[in-house]
Amino acid sequence: MSDDGHEQNDTGRENVPSRQRRRFPGISSRAYEHPADRSALVALRKLSGFDTVFKALSGLLPERSLRLLFLSDSVRVSDQQFAHLNDMLRDACYILDLEKVPPMYVNQDPQPNAMCIGLDEPIIVVTTGLVELLDEEEMRAVVGHEVGHALSGHAVYRTILLFLTNLAIRVAWIPLGNLAIMAIVTALREWFRKSELSADRAGLLVGQDLKASMRGLMKIAGGNHLHEMNVDAFLKQAEEYEAGGDLRDSVLKILNVLPRTHPFTTVRAAELKKWAESRDHQRIMDGHYPRRTEDKDTSVTDSFRESASHYATSVKSSKDPLMKLVSDIAGGAGDLGGRVRRGFGGFAGSAPADDQPPRNGSAGSQGSSDGSDGGPDGPTDTPPRADS
């Protein structure tokens, strides 16, 4: 364990680093959850019989099949198999004070990936592509990420999302049925993306090494070429992604992210760095955090109020052209119609909107102030990842 110093296996490889890590006895997942994630979870936990109903649905979900599949066709992590991962798993559960260590499997797949699923009890799966890609400290953050999912109870809702996604494909030939399910799936995916930000924070609490967390995210984005990458430049990409382009690019960003279960990697890195530098993170590290014993007294109204406040603050501080427009509308700014026409004018070419002559000798609508022509011209074709 982390408080006992370092251990070495027969090859001399360190399984647990010598430096001690802070432990968080009785920590509630509310301590690290993103406000939008936390408000949804608090509301669901308050529903009487909610867990019983979903467990009753387990016969309809592919959970049993998945468990049998991983047991029969993957390698279960233990003292005898992938011992260094087993040490990381036990260490993560010890730091976050998770009483029952979830089963963990390594699955042969060159795609770097990991996930935490299950209704009755969570199981963690990591691919060989991920194990081979990350070094020990980077992998420790990923294991902490998955243990964070388990502590938050994310596995239940993520399993249902997988089921509903598969169901939507099966009933695609029923117009209204497909629309209804896809509306639920879209909402769940928005929550799913926020839950990933929560789990990234849990990974940082376990690894307690921001640089390692950043390296892991860069490797997931660009492969095992750290000598060719730079953290500051990587984070600058996130700034450019948020602020660059015009309203056309804002719409394309939304279209790009809608089918995804994960936020974009640069965005995750920027969000994690921001949280690591926040007072909330420092208070946790100082031992001041909500306890699980207080979860039952949590107010749903207060949680939703915090979530709404977070979104309002995000809109006000965002550099995205569309978010700026929304903020201006809320603030009663003038000439919004003209700004919208200029923002979307590129869709119709360089001609001014509404056949009006250009102002001040302008040759048409302008994009971003730095002359950027925005991002890609359509959704990416990268398949969504289950959880990494």
mmCIF file with all atom_site columns, C-alpha atoms in Angstrom, residues 134-274:
data_model
loop_
_atom_site.group_PDB
_atom_site.id
_atom_site.type_symbol
_atom_site.label_atom_id
_atom_site.label_alt_id
_atom_site.label_comp_id
_atom_site.label_asym_id
_atom_site.label_entity_id
_atom_site.label_seq_id
_atom_site.pdbx_PDB_ins_code
_atom_site.Cartn_x
_atom_site.Cartn_y
_atom_site.Cartn_z
_atom_site.occupancy
_atom_site.B_iso_or_equiv
_atom_site.pdbx_formal_charge
_atom_site.auth_seq_id
_atom_site.auth_comp_id
_atom_site.auth_asym_id
_atom_site.auth_atom_id
_atom_site.pdbx_PDB_model_num
ATOM 1   C CA . LEU A 1 134 ? 1.453   4.201  -20.467 1.00 0.00 ? 134 LEU A CA 1
ATOM 2   C CA . ASP A 1 135 ? 4.250   4.202  -17.918 1.00 0.00 ? 135 ASP A CA 1
ATOM 3   C CA . GLU A 1 136 ? 3.587   3.291  -14.285 1.00 0.00 ? 136 GLU A CA 1
ATOM 4   C CA . GLU A 1 137 ? 2.595   6.713  -12.983 1.00 0.00 ? 137 GLU A CA 1
ATOM 5   C CA . GLU A 1 138 ? 0.385   7.385  -16.007 1.00 0.00 ? 138 GLU A CA 1
ATOM 6   C CA . MET A 1 139 ? -1.286  4.008  -15.577 1.00 0.00 ? 139 MET A CA 1
ATOM 7   C CA . ARG A 1 140 ? -1.819  4.703  -11.887 1.00 0.00 ? 140 ARG A CA 1
ATOM 8   C CA . ALA A 1 141 ? -3.869  7.774  -12.812 1.00 0.00 ? 141 ALA A CA 1
ATOM 9   C CA . VAL A 1 142 ? -5.975  5.662  -15.197 1.00 0.00 ? 142 VAL A CA 1
ATOM 10  C CA . VAL A 1 143 ? -6.605  3.017  -12.536 1.00 0.00 ? 143 VAL A CA 1
ATOM 11  C CA . GLY A 1 144 ? -7.597  5.799  -10.135 1.00 0.00 ? 144 GLY A CA 1
ATOM 12  C CA . HIS A 1 145 ? -9.890  7.161  -12.853 1.00 0.00 ? 145 HIS A CA 1
ATOM 13  C CA . GLU A 1 146 ? -11.706 3.810  -13.044 1.00 0.00 ? 146 GLU A CA 1
ATOM 14  C CA . VAL A 1 147 ? -11.888 3.410  -9.259  1.00 0.00 ? 147 VAL A CA 1
ATOM 15  C CA . GLY A 1 148 ? -13.410 6.902  -9.176  1.00 0.00 ? 148 GLY A CA 1
ATOM 16  C CA . HIS A 1 149 ? -16.129 5.659  -11.536 1.00 0.00 ? 149 HIS A CA 1
ATOM 17  C CA . ALA A 1 150 ? -16.757 2.740  -9.171  1.00 0.00 ? 150 ALA A CA 1
ATOM 18  C CA . LEU A 1 151 ? -16.945 4.963  -6.084  1.00 0.00 ? 151 LEU A CA 1
ATOM 19  C CA . SER A 1 152 ? -19.369 7.358  -7.795  1.00 0.00 ? 152 SER A CA 1
ATOM 20  C CA . GLY A 1 153 ? -21.633 4.534  -8.916  1.00 0.00 ? 153 GLY A CA 1
ATOM 21  C CA . HIS A 1 154 ? -21.162 5.501  -12.552 1.00 0.00 ? 154 HIS A CA 1
ATOM 22  C CA . ALA A 1 155 ? -20.960 1.859  -13.640 1.00 0.00 ? 155 ALA A CA 1
ATOM 23  C CA . VAL A 1 156 ? -24.731 1.363  -13.284 1.00 0.00 ? 156 VAL A CA 1
ATOM 24  C CA . TYR A 1 157 ? -25.693 4.253  -15.563 1.00 0.00 ? 157 TYR A CA 1
ATOM 25  C CA . ARG A 1 158 ? -22.893 3.599  -18.043 1.00 0.00 ? 158 ARG A CA 1
ATOM 26  C CA . THR A 1 159 ? -24.068 0.009  -18.457 1.00 0.00 ? 159 THR A CA 1
ATOM 27  C CA . ILE A 1 160 ? -27.584 1.274  -19.181 1.00 0.00 ? 160 ILE A CA 1
ATOM 28  C CA . LEU A 1 161 ? -26.196 3.726  -21.747 1.00 0.00 ? 161 LEU A CA 1
ATOM 29  C CA . LEU A 1 162 ? -24.465 0.858  -23.555 1.00 0.00 ? 162 LEU A CA 1
ATOM 30  C CA . PHE A 1 163 ? -27.743 -1.070 -23.527 1.00 0.00 ? 163 PHE A CA 1
ATOM 31  C CA . LEU A 1 164 ? -29.804 1.878  -24.819 1.00 0.00 ? 164 LEU A CA 1
ATOM 32  C CA . THR A 1 165 ? -27.267 2.626  -27.552 1.00 0.00 ? 165 THR A CA 1
ATOM 33  C CA . ASN A 1 166 ? -27.532 -0.952 -28.790 1.00 0.00 ? 166 ASN A CA 1
ATOM 34  C CA . LEU A 1 167 ? -31.332 -0.794 -28.503 1.00 0.00 ? 167 LEU A CA 1
ATOM 35  C CA . ALA A 1 168 ? -31.454 2.391  -30.594 1.00 0.00 ? 168 ALA A CA 1
ATOM 36  C CA . ILE A 1 169 ? -29.644 0.573  -33.384 1.00 0.00 ? 169 ILE A CA 1
ATOM 37  C CA . ARG A 1 170 ? -32.103 -2.328 -33.250 1.00 0.00 ? 170 ARG A CA 1
ATOM 38  C CA . VAL A 1 171 ? -35.234 -0.133 -33.393 1.00 0.00 ? 171 VAL A CA 1
ATOM 39  C CA . ALA A 1 172 ? -33.842 2.332  -35.941 1.00 0.00 ? 172 ALA A CA 1
ATOM 40  C CA . TRP A 1 173 ? -36.562 1.225  -38.362 1.00 0.00 ? 173 TRP A CA 1
ATOM 41  C CA . ILE A 1 174 ? -39.261 2.570  -35.956 1.00 0.00 ? 174 ILE A CA 1
ATOM 42  C CA . PRO A 1 175 ? -39.183 6.371  -36.475 1.00 0.00 ? 175 PRO A CA 1
ATOM 43  C CA . LEU A 1 176 ? -40.764 7.570  -33.209 1.00 0.00 ? 176 LEU A CA 1
ATOM 44  C CA . GLY A 1 177 ? -39.267 4.794  -31.114 1.00 0.00 ? 177 GLY A CA 1
ATOM 45  C CA . ASN A 1 178 ? -35.785 5.552  -32.376 1.00 0.00 ? 178 ASN A CA 1
ATOM 46  C CA . LEU A 1 179 ? -36.210 9.300  -31.775 1.00 0.00 ? 179 LEU A CA 1
ATOM 47  C CA . ALA A 1 180 ? -37.376 8.749  -28.204 1.00 0.00 ? 180 ALA A CA 1
ATOM 48  C CA . ILE A 1 181 ? -34.472 6.460  -27.355 1.00 0.00 ? 181 ILE A CA 1
ATOM 49  C CA . MET A 1 182 ? -31.913 8.672  -29.070 1.00 0.00 ? 182 MET A CA 1
ATOM 50  C CA . ALA A 1 183 ? -33.170 11.663 -27.045 1.00 0.00 ? 183 ALA A CA 1
ATOM 51  C CA . ILE A 1 184 ? -32.437 9.692  -23.877 1.00 0.00 ? 184 ILE A CA 1
ATOM 52  C CA . VAL A 1 185 ? -29.088 8.517  -25.248 1.00 0.00 ? 185 VAL A CA 1
ATOM 53  C CA . THR A 1 186 ? -28.086 12.099 -26.128 1.00 0.00 ? 186 THR A CA 1
ATOM 54  C CA . ALA A 1 187 ? -28.881 13.275 -22.591 1.00 0.00 ? 187 ALA A CA 1
ATOM 55  C CA . LEU A 1 188 ? -27.001 10.330 -21.103 1.00 0.00 ? 188 LEU A CA 1
ATOM 56  C CA . ARG A 1 189 ? -24.002 11.046 -23.287 1.00 0.00 ? 189 ARG A CA 1
ATOM 57  C CA . GLU A 1 190 ? -23.882 14.636 -21.988 1.00 0.00 ? 190 GLU A CA 1
ATOM 58  C CA . TRP A 1 191 ? -23.871 13.258 -18.435 1.00 0.00 ? 191 TRP A CA 1
ATOM 59  C CA . PHE A 1 192 ? -21.339 10.602 -19.522 1.00 0.00 ? 192 PHE A CA 1
ATOM 60  C CA . ARG A 1 193 ? -18.915 13.279 -20.721 1.00 0.00 ? 193 ARG A CA 1
ATOM 61  C CA . LYS A 1 194 ? -19.193 15.133 -17.402 1.00 0.00 ? 194 LYS A CA 1
ATOM 62  C CA . SER A 1 195 ? -18.655 11.890 -15.502 1.00 0.00 ? 195 SER A CA 1
ATOM 63  C CA . GLU A 1 196 ? -15.357 11.514 -17.371 1.00 0.00 ? 196 GLU A CA 1
ATOM 64  C CA . LEU A 1 197 ? -14.209 14.870 -16.020 1.00 0.00 ? 197 LEU A CA 1
ATOM 65  C CA . SER A 1 198 ? -15.148 13.655 -12.531 1.00 0.00 ? 198 SER A CA 1
ATOM 66  C CA . ALA A 1 199 ? -13.158 10.449 -12.965 1.00 0.00 ? 199 ALA A CA 1
ATOM 67  C CA . ASP A 1 200 ? -10.140 12.398 -14.265 1.00 0.00 ? 200 ASP A CA 1
ATOM 68  C CA . ARG A 1 201 ? -10.187 14.260 -10.957 1.00 0.00 ? 201 ARG A CA 1
ATOM 69  C CA . ALA A 1 202 ? -10.364 10.981 -9.043  1.00 0.00 ? 202 ALA A CA 1
ATOM 70  C CA . GLY A 1 203 ? -7.358  9.770  -11.030 1.00 0.00 ? 203 GLY A CA 1
ATOM 71  C CA . LEU A 1 204 ? -5.434  12.848 -9.930  1.00 0.00 ? 204 LEU A CA 1
ATOM 72  C CA . LEU A 1 205 ? -6.385  12.261 -6.290  1.00 0.00 ? 205 LEU A CA 1
ATOM 73  C CA . VAL A 1 206 ? -5.035  8.722  -6.563  1.00 0.00 ? 206 VAL A CA 1
ATOM 74  C CA . GLY A 1 207 ? -1.881  9.427  -8.569  1.00 0.00 ? 207 GLY A CA 1
ATOM 75  C CA . GLN A 1 208 ? -1.273  12.865 -7.010  1.00 0.00 ? 208 GLN A CA 1
ATOM 76  C CA . ASP A 1 209 ? 0.949   13.669 -9.978  1.00 0.00 ? 209 ASP A CA 1
ATOM 77  C CA . LEU A 1 210 ? -0.518  16.209 -12.403 1.00 0.00 ? 210 LEU A CA 1
ATOM 78  C CA . LYS A 1 211 ? 2.346   15.797 -14.855 1.00 0.00 ? 211 LYS A CA 1
ATOM 79  C CA . ALA A 1 212 ? 1.677   12.062 -15.121 1.00 0.00 ? 212 ALA A CA 1
ATOM 80  C CA . SER A 1 213 ? -2.034  12.711 -15.735 1.00 0.00 ? 213 SER A CA 1
ATOM 81  C CA . MET A 1 214 ? -1.147  15.200 -18.471 1.00 0.00 ? 214 MET A CA 1
ATOM 82  C CA . ARG A 1 215 ? 1.308   12.780 -20.081 1.00 0.00 ? 215 ARG A CA 1
ATOM 83  C CA . GLY A 1 216 ? -1.308  10.037 -20.112 1.00 0.00 ? 216 GLY A CA 1
ATOM 84  C CA . LEU A 1 217 ? -3.851  12.234 -21.870 1.00 0.00 ? 217 LEU A CA 1
ATOM 85  C CA . MET A 1 218 ? -1.250  13.356 -24.420 1.00 0.00 ? 218 MET A CA 1
ATOM 86  C CA . LYS A 1 219 ? -0.345  9.737  -25.157 1.00 0.00 ? 219 LYS A CA 1
ATOM 87  C CA . ILE A 1 220 ? -4.005  8.831  -25.641 1.00 0.00 ? 220 ILE A CA 1
ATOM 88  C CA . ALA A 1 221 ? -4.206  11.670 -28.171 1.00 0.00 ? 221 ALA A CA 1
ATOM 89  C CA . GLY A 1 222 ? -0.848  11.288 -29.912 1.00 0.00 ? 222 GLY A CA 1
ATOM 90  C CA . GLY A 1 223 ? 0.639   7.905  -29.055 1.00 0.00 ? 223 GLY A CA 1
ATOM 91  C CA . ASN A 1 224 ? 3.906   6.991  -27.391 1.00 0.00 ? 224 ASN A CA 1
ATOM 92  C CA . HIS A 1 225 ? 5.930   9.930  -28.706 1.00 0.00 ? 225 HIS A CA 1
ATOM 93  C CA . LEU A 1 226 ? 6.451   12.077 -25.626 1.00 0.00 ? 226 LEU A CA 1
ATOM 94  C CA . HIS A 1 227 ? 9.769   13.336 -26.971 1.00 0.00 ? 227 HIS A CA 1
ATOM 95  C CA . GLU A 1 228 ? 7.763   14.929 -29.798 1.00 0.00 ? 228 GLU A CA 1
ATOM 96  C CA . MET A 1 229 ? 5.098   16.498 -27.542 1.00 0.00 ? 229 MET A CA 1
ATOM 97  C CA . ASN A 1 230 ? 4.905   19.378 -25.092 1.00 0.00 ? 230 ASN A CA 1
ATOM 98  C CA . VAL A 1 231 ? 2.342   19.860 -22.314 1.00 0.00 ? 231 VAL A CA 1
ATOM 99  C CA . ASP A 1 232 ? 2.123   23.634 -22.702 1.00 0.00 ? 232 ASP A CA 1
ATOM 100 C CA . ALA A 1 233 ? 1.618   23.357 -26.461 1.00 0.00 ? 233 ALA A CA 1
ATOM 101 C CA . PHE A 1 234 ? -0.975  20.631 -25.902 1.00 0.00 ? 234 PHE A CA 1
ATOM 102 C CA . LEU A 1 235 ? -2.938  22.834 -23.493 1.00 0.00 ? 235 LEU A CA 1
ATOM 103 C CA . LYS A 1 236 ? -2.677  25.731 -25.921 1.00 0.00 ? 236 LYS A CA 1
ATOM 104 C CA . GLN A 1 237 ? -4.559  23.570 -28.423 1.00 0.00 ? 237 GLN A CA 1
ATOM 105 C CA . ALA A 1 238 ? -7.477  23.506 -25.981 1.00 0.00 ? 238 ALA A CA 1
ATOM 106 C CA . GLU A 1 239 ? -7.463  27.309 -25.796 1.00 0.00 ? 239 GLU A CA 1
ATOM 107 C CA . GLU A 1 240 ? -7.345  27.583 -29.571 1.00 0.00 ? 240 GLU A CA 1
ATOM 108 C CA . TYR A 1 241 ? -10.168 25.047 -29.896 1.00 0.00 ? 241 TYR A CA 1
ATOM 109 C CA . GLU A 1 242 ? -12.400 27.003 -27.527 1.00 0.00 ? 242 GLU A CA 1
ATOM 110 C CA . ALA A 1 243 ? -11.725 30.526 -28.776 1.00 0.00 ? 243 ALA A CA 1
ATOM 111 C CA . GLY A 1 244 ? -10.979 30.001 -32.461 1.00 0.00 ? 244 GLY A CA 1
ATOM 112 C CA . GLY A 1 245 ? -13.297 30.468 -35.433 1.00 0.00 ? 245 GLY A CA 1
ATOM 113 C CA . ASP A 1 246 ? -16.748 32.021 -35.602 1.00 0.00 ? 246 ASP A CA 1
ATOM 114 C CA . LEU A 1 247 ? -20.342 30.909 -34.995 1.00 0.00 ? 247 LEU A CA 1
ATOM 115 C CA . ARG A 1 248 ? -20.053 28.337 -37.781 1.00 0.00 ? 248 ARG A CA 1
ATOM 116 C CA . ASP A 1 249 ? -17.245 26.635 -35.905 1.00 0.00 ? 249 ASP A CA 1
ATOM 117 C CA . SER A 1 250 ? -19.252 26.772 -32.676 1.00 0.00 ? 250 SER A CA 1
ATOM 118 C CA . VAL A 1 251 ? -22.054 24.825 -34.342 1.00 0.00 ? 251 VAL A CA 1
ATOM 119 C CA . LEU A 1 252 ? -19.582 22.320 -35.783 1.00 0.00 ? 252 LEU A CA 1
ATOM 120 C CA . LYS A 1 253 ? -18.070 21.801 -32.321 1.00 0.00 ? 253 LYS A CA 1
ATOM 121 C CA . ILE A 1 254 ? -21.498 20.859 -31.011 1.00 0.00 ? 254 ILE A CA 1
ATOM 122 C CA . LEU A 1 255 ? -22.090 18.465 -33.904 1.00 0.00 ? 255 LEU A CA 1
ATOM 123 C CA . ASN A 1 256 ? -18.660 16.914 -33.384 1.00 0.00 ? 256 ASN A CA 1
ATOM 124 C CA . VAL A 1 257 ? -19.156 16.265 -29.678 1.00 0.00 ? 257 VAL A CA 1
ATOM 125 C CA . LEU A 1 258 ? -22.797 15.053 -29.681 1.00 0.00 ? 258 LEU A CA 1
ATOM 126 C CA . PRO A 1 259 ? -22.069 11.435 -30.710 1.00 0.00 ? 259 PRO A CA 1
ATOM 127 C CA . ARG A 1 260 ? -19.094 11.151 -28.345 1.00 0.00 ? 260 ARG A CA 1
ATOM 128 C CA . THR A 1 261 ? -19.088 9.584  -24.893 1.00 0.00 ? 261 THR A CA 1
ATOM 129 C CA . HIS A 1 262 ? -15.898 11.450 -23.943 1.00 0.00 ? 262 HIS A CA 1
ATOM 130 C CA . PRO A 1 263 ? -14.844 15.098 -24.021 1.00 0.00 ? 263 PRO A CA 1
ATOM 131 C CA . PHE A 1 264 ? -12.007 15.808 -26.437 1.00 0.00 ? 264 PHE A CA 1
ATOM 132 C CA . THR A 1 265 ? -8.618  14.976 -24.976 1.00 0.00 ? 265 THR A CA 1
ATOM 133 C CA . THR A 1 266 ? -7.212  18.508 -25.008 1.00 0.00 ? 266 THR A CA 1
ATOM 134 C CA . VAL A 1 267 ? -10.361 19.723 -23.260 1.00 0.00 ? 267 VAL A CA 1
ATOM 135 C CA . ARG A 1 268 ? -9.975  17.042 -20.592 1.00 0.00 ? 268 ARG A CA 1
ATOM 136 C CA . ALA A 1 269 ? -6.376  18.088 -20.004 1.00 0.00 ? 269 ALA A CA 1
ATOM 137 C CA . ALA A 1 270 ? -7.317  21.764 -19.685 1.00 0.00 ? 270 ALA A CA 1
ATOM 138 C CA . GLU A 1 271 ? -10.230 20.997 -17.349 1.00 0.00 ? 271 GLU A CA 1
ATOM 139 C CA . LEU A 1 272 ? -8.066  18.793 -15.119 1.00 0.00 ? 272 LEU A CA 1
ATOM 140 C CA . LYS A 1 273 ? -5.308  21.386 -14.890 1.00 0.00 ? 273 LYS A CA 1
ATOM 141 C CA . LYS A 1 274 ? -7.859  24.055 -13.985 1.00 0.00 ? 274 LYS A CA 1
#
